[in-house]
Amino acid sequence: GVGLSIHGHFRVATEKTLFAMPETAIGKLSGKIGYYLGLTGYRLKGRDVLKAGIATHFVESDKV
């Protein structure tokens, strides 16, 4: 999932999205979000994935 889609032009998140993969656990994302996720182990959910710039779009899951 994320390992492949993170490089896509369009990355869609829904309220059911949970962004938690090994790379986030060790802080390999660019910018400060990688440090934050690496240090805290926090998982991004729903609209947070869009706000962090990981998703490019947000759509309610019942509209997918």
mmCIF file of N, CA, C and O in Angstrom:
data_model
loop_
_atom_site.group_PDB
_atom_site.id
_atom_site.type_symbol
_atom_site.label_atom_id
_atom_site.label_comp_id
_atom_site.label_asym_id
_atom_site.label_seq_id
_atom_site.Cartn_x
_atom_site.Cartn_y
_atom_site.Cartn_z
ATOM 1 N N GLY A 1 0.759 -1.183 0.000
ATOM 2 C CA GLY A 1 0.000 0.000 0.000
ATOM 3 C C GLY A 1 0.814 1.270 0.000
ATOM 4 O O GLY A 1 1.119 1.799 -1.043
ATOM 5 N N VAL A 2 1.165 1.751 1.174
ATOM 6 C CA VAL A 2 1.793 3.069 1.281
ATOM 7 C C VAL A 2 3.141 3.112 0.573
ATOM 8 O O VAL A 2 3.466 4.085 -0.083
ATOM 9 N N GLY A 3 3.924 2.057 0.695
ATOM 10 C CA GLY A 3 5.239 2.036 0.064
ATOM 11 C C GLY A 3 5.191 2.283 -1.430
ATOM 12 O O GLY A 3 6.078 2.906 -1.995
ATOM 13 N N LEU A 4 4.138 1.820 -2.079
ATOM 14 C CA LEU A 4 3.964 2.046 -3.516
ATOM 15 C C LEU A 4 3.234 3.346 -3.794
ATOM 16 O O LEU A 4 3.612 4.109 -4.669
ATOM 17 N N SER A 5 2.164 3.601 -3.063
ATOM 18 C CA SER A 5 1.308 4.746 -3.379
ATOM 19 C C SER A 5 1.918 6.090 -2.995
ATOM 20 O O SER A 5 1.539 7.112 -3.559
ATOM 21 N N ILE A 6 2.843 6.112 -2.060
ATOM 22 C CA ILE A 6 3.423 7.385 -1.620
ATOM 23 C C ILE A 6 4.098 8.128 -2.770
ATOM 24 O O ILE A 6 4.219 9.343 -2.756
ATOM 25 N N HIS A 7 4.493 7.405 -3.810
ATOM 26 C CA HIS A 7 5.158 8.020 -4.964
ATOM 27 C C HIS A 7 4.181 8.380 -6.079
ATOM 28 O O HIS A 7 4.591 8.927 -7.096
ATOM 29 N N GLY A 8 2.901 8.093 -5.887
ATOM 30 C CA GLY A 8 1.896 8.381 -6.902
ATOM 31 C C GLY A 8 1.557 9.864 -6.982
ATOM 32 O O GLY A 8 1.756 10.621 -6.033
ATOM 33 N N HIS A 9 1.026 10.265 -8.104
ATOM 34 C CA HIS A 9 0.638 11.662 -8.311
ATOM 35 C C HIS A 9 -0.604 12.018 -7.489
ATOM 36 O O HIS A 9 -0.687 13.108 -6.934
ATOM 37 N N PHE A 10 -1.555 11.100 -7.409
ATOM 38 C CA PHE A 10 -2.772 11.298 -6.627
ATOM 39 C C PHE A 10 -2.782 10.296 -5.486
ATOM 40 O O PHE A 10 -2.696 9.095 -5.709
ATOM 41 N N ARG A 11 -2.900 10.793 -4.253
ATOM 42 C CA ARG A 11 -2.948 9.939 -3.068
ATOM 43 C C ARG A 11 -4.178 10.331 -2.265
ATOM 44 O O ARG A 11 -4.233 11.407 -1.685
ATOM 45 N N VAL A 12 -5.183 9.456 -2.273
ATOM 46 C CA VAL A 12 -6.479 9.754 -1.677
ATOM 47 C C VAL A 12 -6.589 9.119 -0.298
ATOM 48 O O VAL A 12 -6.281 7.946 -0.118
ATOM 49 N N ALA A 13 -7.056 9.901 0.667
ATOM 50 C CA ALA A 13 -7.302 9.413 2.022
ATOM 51 C C ALA A 13 -8.790 9.518 2.323
ATOM 52 O O ALA A 13 -9.491 10.356 1.751
ATOM 53 N N THR A 14 -9.273 8.663 3.214
ATOM 54 C CA THR A 14 -10.644 8.744 3.710
ATOM 55 C C THR A 14 -10.585 8.828 5.231
ATOM 56 O O THR A 14 -9.506 8.773 5.818
ATOM 57 N N GLU A 15 -11.743 8.924 5.869
ATOM 58 C CA GLU A 15 -11.762 8.970 7.335
ATOM 59 C C GLU A 15 -11.310 7.639 7.944
ATOM 60 O O GLU A 15 -10.984 7.560 9.125
ATOM 61 N N LYS A 16 -11.217 6.610 7.111
ATOM 62 C CA LYS A 16 -10.767 5.300 7.582
ATOM 63 C C LYS A 16 -9.267 5.082 7.388
ATOM 64 O O LYS A 16 -8.740 4.053 7.784
ATOM 65 N N THR A 17 -8.590 6.040 6.767
ATOM 66 C CA THR A 17 -7.164 5.903 6.503
ATOM 67 C C THR A 17 -6.366 5.884 7.799
ATOM 68 O O THR A 17 -6.602 6.675 8.703
ATOM 69 N N LEU A 18 -5.402 4.986 7.860
ATOM 70 C CA LEU A 18 -4.452 4.923 8.965
ATOM 71 C C LEU A 18 -3.069 4.839 8.348
ATOM 72 O O LEU A 18 -2.738 3.872 7.667
ATOM 73 N N PHE A 19 -2.273 5.870 8.558
ATOM 74 C CA PHE A 19 -0.926 5.913 7.991
ATOM 75 C C PHE A 19 0.051 5.475 9.054
ATOM 76 O O PHE A 19 0.398 6.230 9.961
ATOM 77 N N ALA A 20 0.463 4.234 8.969
ATOM 78 C CA ALA A 20 1.404 3.672 9.937
ATOM 79 C C ALA A 20 2.147 2.540 9.262
ATOM 80 O O ALA A 20 1.606 1.470 9.082
ATOM 81 N N MET A 21 3.350 2.819 8.858
ATOM 82 C CA MET A 21 4.162 1.787 8.232
ATOM 83 C C MET A 21 5.549 1.828 8.846
ATOM 84 O O MET A 21 5.881 2.790 9.547
ATOM 85 N N PRO A 22 6.379 0.828 8.624
ATOM 86 C CA PRO A 22 7.703 0.816 9.263
ATOM 87 C C PRO A 22 8.514 2.076 9.027
ATOM 88 O O PRO A 22 9.190 2.556 9.931
ATOM 89 N N GLU A 23 8.429 2.660 7.838
ATOM 90 C CA GLU A 23 9.213 3.864 7.577
ATOM 91 C C GLU A 23 8.811 5.019 8.480
ATOM 92 O O GLU A 23 9.650 5.823 8.872
ATOM 93 N N THR A 24 7.521 5.117 8.826
ATOM 94 C CA THR A 24 7.117 6.209 9.711
ATOM 95 C C THR A 24 7.566 5.929 11.133
ATOM 96 O O THR A 24 7.862 6.842 11.887
ATOM 97 N N ALA A 25 7.626 4.664 11.508
ATOM 98 C CA ALA A 25 8.042 4.322 12.859
ATOM 99 C C ALA A 25 9.499 4.685 13.114
ATOM 100 O O ALA A 25 9.886 4.942 14.244
ATOM 101 N N ILE A 26 10.309 4.756 12.051
ATOM 102 C CA ILE A 26 11.714 5.106 12.239
ATOM 103 C C ILE A 26 12.052 6.468 11.635
ATOM 104 O O ILE A 26 13.205 6.828 11.498
ATOM 105 N N GLY A 27 11.033 7.232 11.269
ATOM 106 C CA GLY A 27 11.231 8.627 10.877
ATOM 107 C C GLY A 27 11.861 8.864 9.528
ATOM 108 O O GLY A 27 12.608 9.816 9.365
ATOM 109 N N LYS A 28 11.577 8.053 8.523
ATOM 110 C CA LYS A 28 12.194 8.237 7.207
ATOM 111 C C LYS A 28 11.443 9.201 6.306
ATOM 112 O O LYS A 28 11.857 9.407 5.178
ATOM 113 N N LEU A 29 10.362 9.778 6.754
ATOM 114 C CA LEU A 29 9.655 10.767 5.936
ATOM 115 C C LEU A 29 10.452 12.058 5.906
ATOM 116 O O LEU A 29 11.171 12.382 6.847
ATOM 117 N N SER A 30 10.297 12.811 4.836
ATOM 118 C CA SER A 30 11.009 14.077 4.745
ATOM 119 C C SER A 30 10.377 15.126 5.653
ATOM 120 O O SER A 30 9.200 15.049 5.992
ATOM 121 N N GLY A 31 11.155 16.089 6.053
ATOM 122 C CA GLY A 31 10.656 17.170 6.901
ATOM 123 C C GLY A 31 10.485 16.761 8.352
ATOM 124 O O GLY A 31 10.880 15.680 8.773
ATOM 125 N N LYS A 32 9.885 17.636 9.122
ATOM 126 C CA LYS A 32 9.737 17.418 10.561
ATOM 127 C C LYS A 32 8.701 16.367 10.916
ATOM 128 O O LYS A 32 8.746 15.806 12.004
ATOM 129 N N ILE A 33 7.768 16.078 10.012
ATOM 130 C CA ILE A 33 6.744 15.069 10.320
ATOM 131 C C ILE A 33 7.391 13.707 10.520
ATOM 132 O O ILE A 33 6.971 12.933 11.376
ATOM 133 N N GLY A 34 8.442 13.408 9.781
ATOM 134 C CA GLY A 34 9.160 12.153 9.951
ATOM 135 C C GLY A 34 9.796 12.047 11.324
ATOM 136 O O GLY A 34 9.742 11.002 11.973
ATOM 137 N N TYR A 35 10.391 13.144 11.778
ATOM 138 C CA TYR A 35 10.978 13.159 13.125
ATOM 139 C C TYR A 35 9.902 12.938 14.184
ATOM 140 O O TYR A 35 10.070 12.171 15.117
ATOM 141 N N TYR A 36 8.796 13.654 14.027
ATOM 142 C CA TYR A 36 7.711 13.546 15.001
ATOM 143 C C TYR A 36 7.178 12.115 15.082
ATOM 144 O O TYR A 36 7.040 11.549 16.154
ATOM 145 N N LEU A 37 6.877 11.529 13.919
ATOM 146 C CA LEU A 37 6.347 10.168 13.903
ATOM 147 C C LEU A 37 7.380 9.169 14.412
ATOM 148 O O LEU A 37 7.037 8.219 15.110
ATOM 149 N N GLY A 38 8.634 9.401 14.072
ATOM 150 C CA GLY A 38 9.693 8.510 14.525
ATOM 151 C C GLY A 38 9.904 8.554 16.024
ATOM 152 O O GLY A 38 10.140 7.533 16.662
ATOM 153 N N LEU A 39 9.805 9.747 16.600
ATOM 154 C CA LEU A 39 10.027 9.892 18.043
ATOM 155 C C LEU A 39 8.832 9.468 18.881
ATOM 156 O O LEU A 39 9.004 8.983 19.998
ATOM 157 N N THR A 40 7.635 9.666 18.354
ATOM 158 C CA THR A 40 6.439 9.403 19.159
ATOM 159 C C THR A 40 5.744 8.090 18.817
ATOM 160 O O THR A 40 5.001 7.567 19.634
ATOM 161 N N GLY A 41 5.954 7.572 17.597
ATOM 162 C CA GLY A 41 5.227 6.384 17.158
ATOM 163 C C GLY A 41 3.778 6.675 16.833
ATOM 164 O O GLY A 41 2.981 5.766 16.618
ATOM 165 N N TYR A 42 3.411 7.962 16.784
ATOM 166 C CA TYR A 42 2.037 8.376 16.484
ATOM 167 C C TYR A 42 1.643 7.915 15.092
ATOM 168 O O TYR A 42 2.468 7.867 14.186
ATOM 169 N N ARG A 43 0.396 7.573 14.921
ATOM 170 C CA ARG A 43 -0.143 7.160 13.628
ATOM 171 C C ARG A 43 -1.088 8.232 13.122
ATOM 172 O O ARG A 43 -1.948 8.693 13.857
ATOM 173 N N LEU A 44 -0.918 8.627 11.876
ATOM 174 C CA LEU A 44 -1.800 9.622 11.279
ATOM 175 C C LEU A 44 -3.069 8.948 10.805
ATOM 176 O O LEU A 44 -3.037 7.876 10.217
ATOM 177 N N LYS A 45 -4.192 9.608 11.044
ATOM 178 C CA LYS A 45 -5.496 9.063 10.675
ATOM 179 C C LYS A 45 -6.270 10.083 9.853
ATOM 180 O O LYS A 45 -6.137 11.284 10.067
ATOM 181 N N GLY A 46 -7.097 9.589 8.943
ATOM 182 C CA GLY A 46 -8.037 10.421 8.197
ATOM 183 C C GLY A 46 -7.473 11.687 7.620
ATOM 184 O O GLY A 46 -6.509 11.665 6.864
ATOM 185 N N ARG A 47 -8.064 12.800 7.979
ATOM 186 C CA ARG A 47 -7.671 14.098 7.423
ATOM 187 C C ARG A 47 -6.256 14.521 7.810
ATOM 188 O O ARG A 47 -5.652 15.348 7.129
ATOM 189 N N ASP A 48 -5.703 13.953 8.885
ATOM 190 C CA ASP A 48 -4.327 14.275 9.272
ATOM 191 C C ASP A 48 -3.336 13.881 8.184
ATOM 192 O O ASP A 48 -2.310 14.537 8.010
ATOM 193 N N VAL A 49 -3.641 12.814 7.457
ATOM 194 C CA VAL A 49 -2.770 12.373 6.366
ATOM 195 C C VAL A 49 -2.733 13.437 5.270
ATOM 196 O O VAL A 49 -1.678 13.727 4.710
ATOM 197 N N LEU A 50 -3.865 14.048 5.001
ATOM 198 C CA LEU A 50 -3.930 15.137 4.017
ATOM 199 C C LEU A 50 -3.203 16.371 4.549
ATOM 200 O O LEU A 50 -2.391 16.967 3.842
ATOM 201 N N LYS A 51 -3.464 16.737 5.788
ATOM 202 C CA LYS A 51 -2.831 17.920 6.378
ATOM 203 C C LYS A 51 -1.315 17.802 6.423
ATOM 204 O O LYS A 51 -0.602 18.792 6.314
ATOM 205 N N ALA A 52 -0.812 16.577 6.578
ATOM 206 C CA ALA A 52 0.632 16.351 6.619
ATOM 207 C C ALA A 52 1.256 16.359 5.231
ATOM 208 O O ALA A 52 2.477 16.328 5.096
ATOM 209 N N GLY A 53 0.419 16.405 4.191
ATOM 210 C CA GLY A 53 0.930 16.427 2.826
ATOM 211 C C GLY A 53 1.232 15.057 2.254
ATOM 212 O O GLY A 53 1.801 14.946 1.173
ATOM 213 N N ILE A 54 0.858 14.016 2.959
ATOM 214 C CA ILE A 54 1.093 12.659 2.474
ATOM 215 C C ILE A 54 0.018 12.287 1.457
ATOM 216 O O ILE A 54 0.318 11.724 0.408
ATOM 217 N N ALA A 55 -1.227 12.615 1.746
ATOM 218 C CA ALA A 55 -2.321 12.441 0.785
ATOM 219 C C ALA A 55 -2.487 13.746 0.013
ATOM 220 O O ALA A 55 -2.205 14.825 0.532
ATOM 221 N N THR A 56 -2.937 13.633 -1.213
ATOM 222 C CA THR A 56 -3.197 14.830 -2.015
ATOM 223 C C THR A 56 -4.675 15.202 -2.015
ATOM 224 O O THR A 56 -5.023 16.324 -2.338
ATOM 225 N N HIS A 57 -5.541 14.246 -1.649
ATOM 226 C CA HIS A 57 -6.988 14.465 -1.651
ATOM 227 C C HIS A 57 -7.628 13.735 -0.483
ATOM 228 O O HIS A 57 -7.098 12.724 -0.019
ATOM 229 N N PHE A 58 -8.767 14.247 -0.033
ATOM 230 C CA PHE A 58 -9.560 13.579 0.983
ATOM 231 C C PHE A 58 -10.971 13.407 0.454
ATOM 232 O O PHE A 58 -11.569 14.350 -0.065
ATOM 233 N N VAL A 59 -11.509 12.171 0.573
ATOM 234 C CA VAL A 59 -12.859 11.859 0.125
ATOM 235 C C VAL A 59 -13.518 11.009 1.202
ATOM 236 O O VAL A 59 -12.891 10.083 1.726
ATOM 237 N N GLU A 60 -14.759 11.316 1.542
ATOM 238 C CA GLU A 60 -15.491 10.471 2.491
ATOM 239 C C GLU A 60 -15.609 9.069 1.901
ATOM 240 O O GLU A 60 -15.844 8.916 0.702
ATOM 241 N N SER A 61 -15.425 8.051 2.721
ATOM 242 C CA SER A 61 -15.365 6.677 2.217
ATOM 243 C C SER A 61 -16.654 6.231 1.529
ATOM 244 O O SER A 61 -16.609 5.414 0.616
ATOM 245 N N ASP A 62 -17.789 6.774 1.916
ATOM 246 C CA ASP A 62 -19.035 6.376 1.258
ATOM 247 C C ASP A 62 -19.160 6.955 -0.151
ATOM 248 O O ASP A 62 -20.046 6.578 -0.904
ATOM 249 N N LYS A 63 -18.255 7.850 -0.536
ATOM 250 C CA LYS A 63 -18.256 8.440 -1.868
ATOM 251 C C LYS A 63 -17.165 7.873 -2.772
ATOM 252 O O LYS A 63 -17.023 8.304 -3.903
ATOM 253 N N VAL A 64 -16.404 6.919 -2.250
ATOM 254 C CA VAL A 64 -15.329 6.306 -3.054
ATOM 255 C C VAL A 64 -15.918 5.280 -3.985
ATOM 256 O O VAL A 64 -16.740 4.489 -3.616
#
